[in-house]
Amino acid sequence: MAVAESEKLKTLSVMGLPVHQSEDYVGWLRRRVEQRQGTHVVTLNAEMCMQAQQDPQLRQFIEKADLVAPDGSGIELYFRLQGRSAIAAAVPSIRRYPGIELAADLLESLDPNQKVAFYGGKPEVVTAAAERWRARSPQLNLAIVQHGYAKGPALDQFLTDLKQVQPDLIFVGLGVPRQEFWIAEHRHLCPQAVWIGVGGSYDIWSGMKARAPQWMRSAHLEWLYRLYQEPWRWRRMLALPQFAWSALWYPSR
């Protein structure tokens, strides 16, 4: 079933990568779920942008995604540096929609007959995340929960389960870019599903890690809180100033 013209997303460009603009991302995705339209969702941030500059395969996956949502504060920064702050102020949907919030809002909107699969993370993490979601939303039909360390027969059984159950919504939490590659390789198993890479969302949902306080999120400092929690990420965080510098000089389009 084709998406109605009014539901088609406007595409903006961040360093040559698409970012889709919508006033209602969850509503758009709900319609995709209800219409059984296969969908790949990418939640784009500055770090992923910089990775895509060096990884042609990742760049291709982002370019082909059905929905690229503006996850990080760097995306807002990009438009300001490109002289588009007036647009950002006038259109709230251009502002960041963190992937963990998009995923949670979508889960809470589902009907009991719509099946969900969680894949990725450590065994104790994804199990705890699933238990918390079942307590939080009793109507949620969480049909499959599989940690990201399965190999051999266990992994084969999980793939078989995906093919047999045909979940409507599949969350893959393997980190970037591994989760994007995994989705691209396995989408054929559930071609009518909505697939979303959720990064470290299971860590937060399980309660084993905490999100930054609201004031830090509002001040676009969530990255600093994450660095405080995971200091080993400092090398990856170098992508943030690199992104800001690149955005400053990237040709406006």
Coordinates of C-alpha atoms in Angstrom, one line a residue:
M1 CA 0.0 0.0 0.0
A2 CA 1.5 3.3 -1.0
V3 CA 1.9 6.1 1.4
A4 CA -0.5 9.0 0.7
E5 CA 1.1 12.1 -0.7
S6 CA 0.3 14.1 2.5
E7 CA 2.3 11.5 4.5
K8 CA 5.5 11.8 2.5
L9 CA 8.3 13.2 4.4
K10 CA 10.2 16.3 3.5
T11 CA 13.9 15.6 3.2
L12 CA 16.6 18.0 4.4
S13 CA 20.3 17.5 4.1
V14 CA 23.0 17.3 6.8
M15 CA 26.5 17.1 5.4
G16 CA 25.0 15.4 2.4
L17 CA 23.0 12.9 4.4
P18 CA 19.2 12.9 4.5
V19 CA 17.2 14.0 7.6
H20 CA 13.4 13.7 7.3
Q21 CA 11.1 16.4 8.7
S22 CA 7.8 15.5 10.2
E23 CA 5.4 17.1 12.7
D24 CA 4.4 13.6 13.9
Y25 CA 7.1 10.9 13.6
V26 CA 5.3 8.4 15.8
G27 CA 2.0 8.9 13.8
W28 CA 3.9 8.4 10.6
L29 CA 5.5 5.2 11.9
R30 CA 2.2 3.9 13.3
R31 CA 0.7 4.1 9.9
R32 CA 3.6 2.2 8.5
V33 CA 3.1 -0.5 11.1
E34 CA -0.7 -0.7 10.5
Q35 CA -0.2 -0.8 6.7
R36 CA 2.6 -3.4 7.1
Q37 CA 5.0 -1.3 5.1
G38 CA 8.6 -2.4 5.5
T39 CA 10.5 0.5 7.0
H40 CA 14.1 1.1 8.1
V41 CA 14.5 3.9 10.7
V42 CA 17.9 5.6 11.4
T43 CA 18.2 8.0 14.3
L44 CA 21.0 10.3 13.1
N45 CA 23.5 12.1 15.3
A46 CA 26.8 13.9 14.9
E47 CA 28.9 10.8 15.6
M48 CA 27.0 8.8 13.0
C49 CA 27.4 11.6 10.5
M50 CA 31.2 11.5 10.9
Q51 CA 31.3 7.7 10.7
A52 CA 29.4 7.9 7.4
Q53 CA 32.0 10.3 5.9
Q54 CA 34.5 7.5 6.3
D55 CA 32.3 4.4 5.7
P56 CA 30.6 4.4 2.3
Q57 CA 28.5 1.4 3.2
L58 CA 27.1 3.1 6.3
R59 CA 26.5 6.2 4.2
Q60 CA 24.6 4.2 1.7
F61 CA 22.4 2.6 4.4
I62 CA 21.5 6.0 5.8
E63 CA 20.7 7.3 2.3
K64 CA 18.4 4.4 1.7
A65 CA 16.6 4.5 5.1
D66 CA 12.9 5.2 4.9
L67 CA 13.1 7.5 7.9
V68 CA 16.1 9.4 9.2
A69 CA 15.1 11.1 12.4
P70 CA 17.2 14.0 13.9
D71 CA 18.5 12.4 17.1
G72 CA 21.4 14.5 18.3
S73 CA 22.0 18.1 19.3
G74 CA 24.6 18.3 16.6
I75 CA 21.8 18.1 13.9
E76 CA 20.3 21.3 15.3
L77 CA 23.8 22.9 15.5
Y78 CA 24.3 22.1 11.8
F79 CA 21.3 24.0 10.7
R80 CA 22.2 27.0 12.9
L81 CA 25.7 27.0 11.4
Q82 CA 24.2 26.8 7.9
G83 CA 22.2 29.9 8.6
R84 CA 18.9 28.1 9.0
S85 CA 18.1 29.0 12.5
A86 CA 14.9 30.7 11.4
I87 CA 13.6 27.5 9.9
A88 CA 14.6 25.6 13.1
A89 CA 12.7 28.1 15.2
A90 CA 9.6 28.1 13.0
V91 CA 9.3 24.3 12.5
P92 CA 9.5 22.4 15.9
S93 CA 9.8 19.1 14.1
I94 CA 13.2 20.0 12.8
R95 CA 14.5 19.8 16.4
R96 CA 16.1 16.7 17.8
Y97 CA 13.9 13.8 18.7
P98 CA 16.3 11.4 20.6
G99 CA 16.1 7.9 19.4
I100 CA 15.3 6.5 22.8
E101 CA 12.3 8.8 23.1
L102 CA 11.1 8.0 19.6
A103 CA 11.3 4.3 20.3
A104 CA 9.5 4.6 23.7
D105 CA 6.8 6.8 22.3
L106 CA 6.2 4.3 19.5
L107 CA 6.1 1.3 21.8
E108 CA 3.5 3.1 24.0
S109 CA 1.3 3.8 21.0
L110 CA 1.0 0.2 19.8
D111 CA -2.0 -2.0 20.0
P112 CA -1.9 -5.5 21.8
N113 CA -2.2 -7.2 18.4
Q114 CA 1.0 -5.6 17.1
K115 CA 4.0 -7.7 17.9
V116 CA 7.4 -6.4 19.0
A117 CA 10.9 -8.0 19.0
F118 CA 13.9 -6.8 21.1
Y119 CA 17.3 -7.9 19.9
G120 CA 20.8 -6.9 21.2
G121 CA 22.5 -6.0 24.4
K122 CA 23.8 -8.2 27.1
P123 CA 21.5 -11.1 28.3
E124 CA 20.8 -9.5 31.7
V125 CA 20.3 -6.1 30.1
V126 CA 17.8 -6.9 27.4
T127 CA 15.9 -9.2 29.7
A128 CA 15.6 -6.5 32.4
A129 CA 14.5 -4.0 29.7
A130 CA 11.8 -6.3 28.5
E131 CA 10.6 -6.9 32.1
R132 CA 10.4 -3.2 32.8
W133 CA 8.5 -2.6 29.5
R134 CA 6.0 -5.3 30.3
A135 CA 5.4 -3.8 33.7
R136 CA 5.2 -0.3 32.3
S137 CA 2.9 -1.2 29.4
P138 CA 0.9 -4.4 30.1
Q139 CA -0.8 -4.1 26.7
L140 CA 2.6 -4.4 24.9
N141 CA 2.9 -7.6 22.9
L142 CA 6.6 -8.2 23.3
A143 CA 6.8 -11.5 21.4
I144 CA 10.6 -12.0 21.1
V145 CA 13.5 -11.0 23.3
Q146 CA 17.0 -12.0 22.3
H147 CA 20.3 -10.8 23.6
G148 CA 23.0 -9.7 21.2
Y149 CA 25.6 -12.4 22.1
A150 CA 23.7 -15.4 20.6
K151 CA 25.8 -17.6 18.3
G152 CA 25.4 -20.9 16.5
P153 CA 22.2 -22.8 17.1
A154 CA 20.8 -20.0 19.4
L155 CA 21.2 -17.4 16.8
D156 CA 19.8 -19.7 14.1
Q157 CA 16.7 -20.3 16.3
F158 CA 16.3 -16.6 16.8
L159 CA 16.3 -15.9 13.1
T160 CA 13.8 -18.8 12.6
D161 CA 11.6 -17.2 15.3
L162 CA 11.7 -13.9 13.5
K163 CA 10.7 -15.5 10.2
Q164 CA 7.8 -17.4 11.8
V165 CA 6.5 -14.7 14.2
Q166 CA 6.8 -11.8 11.7
P167 CA 6.9 -9.0 14.3
D168 CA 5.5 -5.7 13.3
L169 CA 8.3 -3.7 15.1
I170 CA 11.9 -4.9 15.5
F171 CA 14.4 -3.0 17.7
V172 CA 18.1 -3.8 17.2
G173 CA 20.5 -2.6 19.8
L174 CA 24.0 -3.5 18.6
G175 CA 25.5 0.0 18.4
V176 CA 26.4 2.0 15.3
P177 CA 27.3 0.9 12.6
R178 CA 26.9 -2.8 13.5
Q179 CA 23.1 -2.5 14.0
E180 CA 22.6 -0.8 10.7
F181 CA 24.6 -3.5 8.9
W182 CA 22.7 -6.3 10.8
I183 CA 19.3 -4.7 9.8
A184 CA 20.3 -4.5 6.1
E185 CA 21.4 -8.1 6.1
H186 CA 18.3 -9.5 7.8
R187 CA 15.4 -7.3 6.7
H188 CA 14.4 -9.9 4.2
L189 CA 13.3 -12.2 7.1
C190 CA 10.5 -9.7 8.0
P191 CA 10.0 -7.5 5.0
Q192 CA 6.8 -5.9 6.3
A193 CA 8.3 -4.9 9.7
V194 CA 9.5 -1.5 11.0
W195 CA 13.2 -1.9 11.9
I196 CA 14.9 0.6 14.2
G197 CA 18.4 0.7 15.5
V198 CA 18.2 1.7 19.2
G199 CA 21.8 1.8 20.2
G200 CA 22.2 1.7 24.0
S201 CA 18.5 2.2 24.8
Y202 CA 18.2 -1.2 26.5
D203 CA 20.8 -0.1 29.0
I204 CA 18.6 2.8 30.0
W205 CA 15.3 0.9 29.9
S206 CA 16.8 -1.9 32.1
G207 CA 17.7 0.7 34.8
M208 CA 21.4 -0.3 34.6
K209 CA 22.3 3.1 33.3
A210 CA 20.6 6.5 33.7
R211 CA 19.9 9.2 31.2
A212 CA 21.3 12.7 31.8
P213 CA 19.1 14.9 34.0
Q214 CA 16.5 16.9 32.1
W215 CA 18.4 20.2 32.5
M216 CA 21.5 18.7 30.8
R217 CA 19.3 17.4 28.0
S218 CA 17.7 20.8 27.6
A219 CA 21.2 22.4 27.5
H220 CA 22.3 19.9 24.8
L221 CA 24.8 18.4 27.3
E222 CA 23.6 14.8 27.3
W223 CA 26.8 13.7 25.5
L224 CA 28.8 15.1 28.5
Y225 CA 26.8 13.0 31.0
R226 CA 27.4 9.9 28.8
L227 CA 31.1 10.6 28.8
Y228 CA 31.0 10.9 32.6
Q229 CA 29.3 7.4 32.7
E230 CA 31.6 5.9 30.0
P231 CA 34.9 7.7 30.0
W232 CA 36.3 5.1 27.7
R233 CA 34.2 6.7 25.0
W234 CA 36.4 9.8 24.9
R235 CA 37.9 8.9 21.5
R236 CA 34.5 8.5 19.9
M237 CA 33.4 11.8 21.4
L238 CA 36.1 13.5 19.3
A239 CA 33.6 13.2 16.5
L240 CA 31.5 16.0 18.1
P241 CA 34.1 18.9 17.6
Q242 CA 35.0 17.3 14.2
F243 CA 31.4 17.5 13.2
A244 CA 31.0 21.1 14.3
W245 CA 34.1 22.1 12.3
S246 CA 33.0 20.2 9.3
A247 CA 29.5 21.6 9.5
L248 CA 30.9 25.1 9.6
W249 CA 32.6 24.6 6.2
Y250 CA 30.2 22.2 4.5
P251 CA 28.6 23.8 1.5
S252 CA 25.0 25.0 2.2
R253 CA 22.4 23.1 0.2

